[in-house]
């Protein structure tokens, strides 16, 4: 994983909030005059190590911060969401920047070696050890390497002493006890080369080109963490050991633990485990990564790739200023953030114009490794419209500088932030442990003080009275002062006539166009508040053991409610209106394709952009689309805004806008999406595999772009009219809400509608899907590098109607996943991430499959294919080994138990608790079925389904392969 910059991107749809849940704030660039600050934080060694001792911003008092005599920092926070679980993060302040030329890629290689042998954990045993304790590799056990940090992650499924001790032991092993055995290093090379091969995409090449252009004078572009093929193939273990000894040291380490534990007890464990840790040899120096040239002349760059989204950016730089985190700094940053968000909001508004040259636009800034401060304005352009997009973003940025902002724009952004902070404070007791841990890791460098949401809210409230349009304009102008000359970058699918000189010429021409002041626009009131007389309840029952209440109104609308305390002040609302993709036919497979984008068409009285302004400051999502058998969607809202969310979703059903600006945006987006459909093995498989598996059913195939571009709202309206007017409606509500409040809101909206059909149409004929009759091997062609290939093997299975068999098939797939990982990754070193899964339909009777997949080098296709079939033969020929089954079963069970603490898990059941009441048994019995599965049962399933002559092999290879 590559961490590029600490970025603060201002967007209109997802406005950033000043330190919600203690996320890192964005610092302004100029240093204020030094002022004395009151001492409000602790003054001990830990406070100094974490760099909050001198700040006037009060640190979260619930966190136990510490630093050991050897320099290792730690932070502990008791948190109970989710209950009885613990999140561990171990950060080392070293990444690819520390590599010498002959070590490029070794920081990432070292991350891999942490899983391949240490003093107390033999090679190949770490993952197995964790699997036996219920942790799944990838989901619960992972790591990432960036330019300047490496982070190890463990998500413990419970807070037992045994698991906590195991987690601490493994982190201590990583810190100072890795063996880095030369033979183990050699065995890992192929895996890392596989990962590098998979990451060699047009997106990565675009990123490298961007970094090389914008950050000349720095080592950034030459230190992408995935490294070089030559170094990965040939670097001796000694060069890994050199990096490890110099930089994996206690003074560069930070341990973060958040979860359901006693901090005092865990602190004692940390001291006992890590106090004796000492670095080996001489410590490595902080790497010299260079700096950008702030006196550089204006320049342009073009990146050409047929799969790339057309885009434009204008970036400028100025030196970074080291400035402590203070209340004054946060106040200034908030004013700057508001201005930047308004520029993004303006670009988002323009993107929805019917004749707009852009799909979306943004203003962002970033701090680069305490070297530079970067400002960027950019846009994704309509294909072929880079010139118009470039002029647009240049002029919008200049308009903001010259004419500033209106009070209405400022108020909209303040409303969004005020509500986000209010929600954060309301949900403070149910903040998620993983998010808190990751935020604490971000605080390890001491760039900001980790605070509680109440503190962020108080600082916000203290600042907002002064944030007039004039004040925000002044802050934005100061933000834009002292920047270097613009660096313009254009990414396009075809070479630009005139090249970079033409780009600079177009930019220069744009700067000569006068820009007018923005106009003050008044917001309209939401138009859909009265849907008629609230509906009356005719049936009301409870599913006592699952805590679900099922209601039917007189008009046949069904409402299912489950009140939970998993997330304070958060509620999920699901709407299902009979119809969906089942209305498509073999003769007209794109019949309802546009329905998935209905939200973009707005409402009769309001465009989508109008809704963004009207709903500012509300926890509301303008959601409405389609699924396999229903129209509608799901939204996350708050108890306070639940009624308005229900009104909005009802309005999309009763008064969809079908506006031309939404259709125009769809037609700008589609060509950009389709351009990448054959760029990688995964892309071409995503495009074609579904149709192949479904026996070439056109409803499962990716439609031709030309066909989609001809679709319009007029074609869609009559297709969905009956469903929208009369189709059965089922609503699911899960979360922290009073049941009566939810009932009242639905009664006043959906319950007030004219009578609906009482049940969903089974649409039996539309639900017929058949697995591919032709099992001959298929080869798909992508346009990526010659060595990139992917192999997938599919076996027809069944639907998921038989819970016992469905759960055992999922467990069988887990077993196969572990066997594939052992064979293809660990033994053969051919694949970074082989996989297996069961896909059993709950919508198409009898339809489903098991599959195995692996991204491989083209030359290894045959051995990979043979390995997969050898594994399925072994599964057929003998019962699964008890330890292997245990390592597959325990993480699955832990995941199933953990998921029951999530609103999203319950929404899957509550959303259709009336129309598919029989599926509630899955929640009751699923865990028991997994627990009861035996090796003999899995062998029997393998014999029935994993049969060689039933398999369908699909491979994706490059058009350059073998040439």
XYZ file of N, CA and C in Angstrom, residues 801-913:
339
model
N -30.761 -21.744 -0.931
C -32.007 -22.020 -0.213
C -31.844 -23.073 0.885
N -30.925 -23.989 0.725
C -30.651 -24.991 1.755
C -29.548 -24.446 2.651
N -29.938 -23.923 3.828
C -28.976 -23.246 4.686
C -27.819 -24.152 5.081
N -28.115 -25.385 5.460
C -27.057 -26.287 5.913
C -26.023 -26.495 4.826
N -26.481 -26.757 3.607
C -25.526 -26.989 2.531
C -24.825 -25.700 2.128
N -25.556 -24.589 2.143
C -24.950 -23.306 1.764
C -23.805 -22.941 2.709
N -24.016 -23.124 4.005
C -22.961 -22.777 4.955
C -21.771 -23.709 4.813
N -22.023 -24.963 4.516
C -20.917 -25.897 4.334
C -20.161 -25.616 3.045
N -20.857 -25.181 2.013
C -20.163 -24.807 0.786
C -19.283 -23.579 1.010
N -19.768 -22.646 1.809
C -18.927 -21.492 2.134
C -17.710 -21.909 2.935
N -17.893 -22.844 3.844
C -16.761 -23.341 4.622
C -15.800 -24.117 3.730
N -16.326 -24.907 2.806
C -15.477 -25.619 1.850
C -14.641 -24.636 1.035
N -15.255 -23.528 0.628
C -14.520 -22.514 -0.127
C -13.406 -21.903 0.721
N -13.660 -21.730 2.012
C -12.623 -21.218 2.907
C -11.451 -22.190 2.994
N -11.761 -23.463 3.084
C -10.707 -24.473 3.109
C -9.898 -24.412 1.822
N -10.600 -24.335 0.690
C -9.912 -24.277 -0.591
C -9.038 -23.025 -0.683
N -9.516 -21.915 -0.123
C -8.729 -20.680 -0.103
C -7.398 -20.890 0.623
N -7.446 -21.539 1.789
C -6.221 -21.785 2.540
C -5.278 -22.712 1.779
N -5.824 -23.720 1.127
C -4.990 -24.643 0.367
C -4.358 -23.947 -0.837
N -5.108 -23.088 -1.483
C -4.560 -22.330 -2.612
C -3.448 -21.398 -2.150
N -3.661 -20.749 -1.012
C -2.638 -19.848 -0.482
C -1.359 -20.618 -0.165
N -1.524 -21.772 0.453
C -0.359 -22.585 0.802
C 0.384 -23.049 -0.447
N -0.350 -23.482 -1.456
C 0.284 -24.052 -2.645
C 0.803 -22.969 -3.594
N -0.062 -22.042 -3.984
C 0.301 -21.068 -5.014
C 1.158 -19.928 -4.469
N 0.910 -19.534 -3.236
C 1.675 -18.427 -2.670
C 2.914 -18.916 -1.937
N 2.726 -19.817 -0.988
C 3.842 -20.187 -0.128
C 4.797 -21.188 -0.778
N 4.279 -22.209 -1.449
C 5.152 -23.228 -2.027
C 5.681 -22.835 -3.396
N 4.767 -22.466 -4.308
C 5.198 -22.159 -5.671
C 5.624 -20.706 -5.836
N 5.158 -19.825 -4.960
C 5.516 -18.409 -5.070
C 5.010 -17.777 -6.346
N 3.876 -18.254 -6.852
C 3.379 -17.772 -8.148
C 2.347 -16.663 -8.020
N 1.684 -16.568 -6.876
C 0.574 -15.634 -6.780
C 0.569 -14.936 -5.434
N 0.336 -13.654 -5.470
C 0.261 -12.847 -4.260
C -1.066 -13.081 -3.532
N -2.152 -13.231 -4.281
C -3.459 -13.293 -3.628
C -4.403 -14.261 -4.328
N -4.121 -15.558 -4.262
C -5.096 -16.520 -4.788
C -6.348 -16.492 -3.932
N -7.460 -16.898 -4.522
C -8.705 -16.837 -3.767
C -9.665 -17.933 -4.157
N -10.653 -18.155 -3.302
C -11.724 -19.102 -3.578
C -12.959 -18.615 -2.845
N -14.120 -18.915 -3.396
C -15.362 -18.471 -2.765
C -16.524 -19.276 -3.309
N -17.635 -19.186 -2.592
C -18.904 -19.750 -3.057
C -19.843 -18.587 -3.340
N -20.437 -18.586 -4.510
C -21.417 -17.577 -4.887
C -22.733 -18.294 -5.154
N -23.621 -18.248 -4.176
C -24.879 -18.996 -4.229
C -26.026 -17.992 -4.232
N -26.801 -17.983 -5.279
C -27.797 -16.947 -5.471
C -28.985 -17.106 -4.522
N -29.487 -15.972 -4.026
C -30.751 -15.978 -3.303
C -31.869 -15.388 -4.164
N -31.563 -15.133 -5.437
C -32.534 -14.508 -6.338
C -32.890 -15.377 -7.532
N -31.960 -16.245 -7.947
C -32.186 -17.100 -9.112
C -32.142 -18.560 -8.658
N -33.282 -19.214 -8.589
C -33.337 -20.591 -8.072
C -32.383 -21.529 -8.811
N -31.637 -22.293 -8.034
C -30.737 -23.285 -8.595
C -29.436 -22.744 -9.132
N -29.236 -21.433 -9.078
C -28.067 -20.825 -9.724
C -27.002 -20.478 -8.689
N -25.797 -20.903 -8.959
C -24.672 -20.578 -8.092
C -23.431 -21.319 -8.546
N -22.311 -20.957 -7.958
C -21.066 -21.624 -8.338
C -20.029 -21.509 -7.238
N -19.065 -22.392 -7.277
C -17.827 -22.284 -6.518
C -16.743 -21.838 -7.489
N -15.770 -21.104 -6.989
C -14.698 -20.736 -7.909
C -13.380 -20.580 -7.184
N -12.307 -20.778 -7.947
C -10.944 -20.513 -7.502
C -10.322 -19.542 -8.487
N -9.501 -18.633 -7.988
C -8.930 -17.606 -8.860
C -7.522 -17.269 -8.422
N -6.701 -16.882 -9.395
C -5.342 -16.469 -9.075
C -4.805 -15.568 -10.177
N -4.204 -14.448 -9.755
C -3.466 -13.622 -10.717
C -2.053 -14.196 -10.810
N -1.582 -14.447 -12.003
C -0.303 -15.133 -12.200
C 0.458 -14.516 -13.356
N 1.713 -14.906 -13.455
C 2.495 -14.598 -14.634
C 1.983 -15.474 -15.780
N 1.939 -14.903 -16.959
C 1.434 -15.638 -18.123
C 2.116 -17.001 -18.274
N 3.398 -17.045 -18.000
C 4.144 -18.291 -18.174
C 3.767 -19.356 -17.141
N 3.089 -18.946 -16.059
C 2.738 -19.884 -14.990
C 1.284 -20.351 -15.061
N 0.598 -20.035 -16.125
C -0.814 -20.407 -16.219
C -1.010 -21.918 -16.098
N -0.174 -22.666 -16.776
C -0.358 -24.121 -16.782
C -0.134 -24.718 -15.401
N 0.940 -24.294 -14.710
C 1.196 -24.859 -13.383
C 0.134 -24.417 -12.378
N -0.360 -23.197 -12.532
C -1.424 -22.732 -11.644
C -2.701 -23.530 -11.861
N -3.018 -23.748 -13.115
C -4.207 -24.550 -13.443
C -4.084 -25.957 -12.857
N -2.932 -26.554 -13.017
C -2.712 -27.904 -12.491
C -2.823 -27.921 -10.974
N -2.301 -26.892 -10.318
C -2.349 -26.837 -8.859
C -3.782 -26.733 -8.363
N -4.588 -25.938 -9.033
C -5.985 -25.787 -8.617
C -6.723 -27.115 -8.724
N -6.539 -27.812 -9.830
C -7.239 -29.087 -9.997
C -6.672 -30.167 -9.073
N -5.406 -30.078 -8.729
C -4.834 -31.020 -7.767
C -5.452 -30.815 -6.386
N -5.702 -29.555 -6.038
C -6.322 -29.255 -4.741
C -7.751 -29.781 -4.692
N -8.515 -29.577 -5.749
C -9.892 -30.082 -5.731
C -9.913 -31.611 -5.716
N -8.937 -32.238 -6.352
C -8.850 -33.707 -6.295
C -8.582 -34.157 -4.867
N -7.688 -33.459 -4.186
C -7.393 -33.804 -2.802
C -8.629 -33.635 -1.923
N -9.409 -32.594 -2.175
C -10.630 -32.386 -1.398
C -11.658 -33.481 -1.650
N -11.661 -34.008 -2.882
C -12.582 -35.107 -3.188
C -12.095 -36.423 -2.596
N -10.776 -36.616 -2.584
C -10.226 -37.936 -2.270
C -10.118 -38.231 -0.779
N -10.027 -37.198 0.046
C -9.879 -37.483 1.474
C -10.495 -36.360 2.299
N -10.904 -36.670 3.511
C -11.494 -35.647 4.379
C -10.493 -34.536 4.684
N -11.020 -33.376 4.949
C -10.175 -32.230 5.272
C -9.454 -32.479 6.590
N -8.161 -32.176 6.614
C -7.358 -32.291 7.822
C -7.979 -31.458 8.947
N -7.954 -31.987 10.168
C -8.612 -31.334 11.300
C -8.052 -29.939 11.561
N -6.743 -29.774 11.478
C -6.147 -28.454 11.723
C -6.522 -27.472 10.621
N -6.512 -27.926 9.391
C -6.899 -27.069 8.275
C -8.346 -26.625 8.434
N -9.217 -27.544 8.775
C -10.626 -27.194 8.964
C -10.772 -26.195 10.106
N -10.017 -26.394 11.166
C -10.072 -25.485 12.303
C -9.648 -24.077 11.889
N -8.600 -23.997 11.067
C -8.102 -22.679 10.628
C -9.043 -21.999 9.642
N -9.869 -22.778 8.963
C -10.887 -22.195 8.091
C -12.134 -21.816 8.877
N -12.513 -22.681 9.815
C -13.771 -22.507 10.530
C -13.730 -21.356 11.537
N -12.657 -21.287 12.337
C -12.639 -20.308 13.423
C -12.724 -18.861 12.937
N -11.950 -18.444 11.927
C -12.129 -17.067 11.441
C -13.514 -16.818 10.857
N -14.086 -17.822 10.194
C -15.431 -17.661 9.647
C -16.432 -17.457 10.777
N -16.334 -18.278 11.823
C -17.248 -18.132 12.959
C -17.067 -16.778 13.640
N -15.818 -16.369 13.831
C -15.572 -15.078 14.466
C -16.157 -13.945 13.626
N -16.015 -14.041 12.314
C -16.570 -13.012 11.435
C -18.092 -12.992 11.511
N -18.699 -14.175 11.569
C -20.157 -14.251 11.645
C -20.673 -13.670 12.959
N -19.998 -14.009 14.057
C -20.415 -13.490 15.353
C -20.210 -11.979 15.414
N -19.069 -11.534 14.912
C -18.761 -10.103 14.915
C -19.756 -9.317 14.077
N -20.166 -9.873 12.946
C -21.078 -9.157 12.057
C -22.426 -8.896 12.707
N -22.819 -9.710 13.654
C -24.109 -9.534 14.309
C -24.144 -8.272 15.178
N -23.004 -7.649 15.371
C -22.955 -6.385 16.123
C -23.017 -5.175 15.194
N -23.320 -5.424 13.917
C -23.326 -4.354 12.915
C -24.739 -4.112 12.403
N -25.107 -2.838 12.289
C -26.416 -2.498 11.720
C -26.556 -3.023 10.299
N -25.463 -2.982 9.537
C -25.536 -3.412 8.134
C -25.875 -4.894 8.029
N -25.388 -5.700 8.956
C -25.747 -7.123 8.956
C -27.255 -7.280 9.127
N -27.807 -6.601 10.099
C -29.230 -6.755 10.382
C -30.108 -6.157 9.298
N -29.614 -5.122 8.621
C -30.442 -4.534 7.559
C -30.705 -5.544 6.455
N -29.740 -6.425 6.187
C -29.952 -7.452 5.165
C -31.182 -8.300 5.468
N -31.429 -8.557 6.742
C -32.590 -9.353 7.144
C -33.838 -8.494 7.336
N -33.670 -7.359 7.982
C -34.816 -6.502 8.286
C -35.429 -5.930 7.010
N -34.596 -5.651 6.017
C -35.097 -5.061 4.765
C -36.156 -5.911 4.098
N -36.111 -7.236 4.320
C -37.095 -8.120 3.702
C -37.661 -9.120 4.712
N -37.803 -8.657 5.946
C -38.276 -9.541 7.015
C -39.725 -9.958 6.836
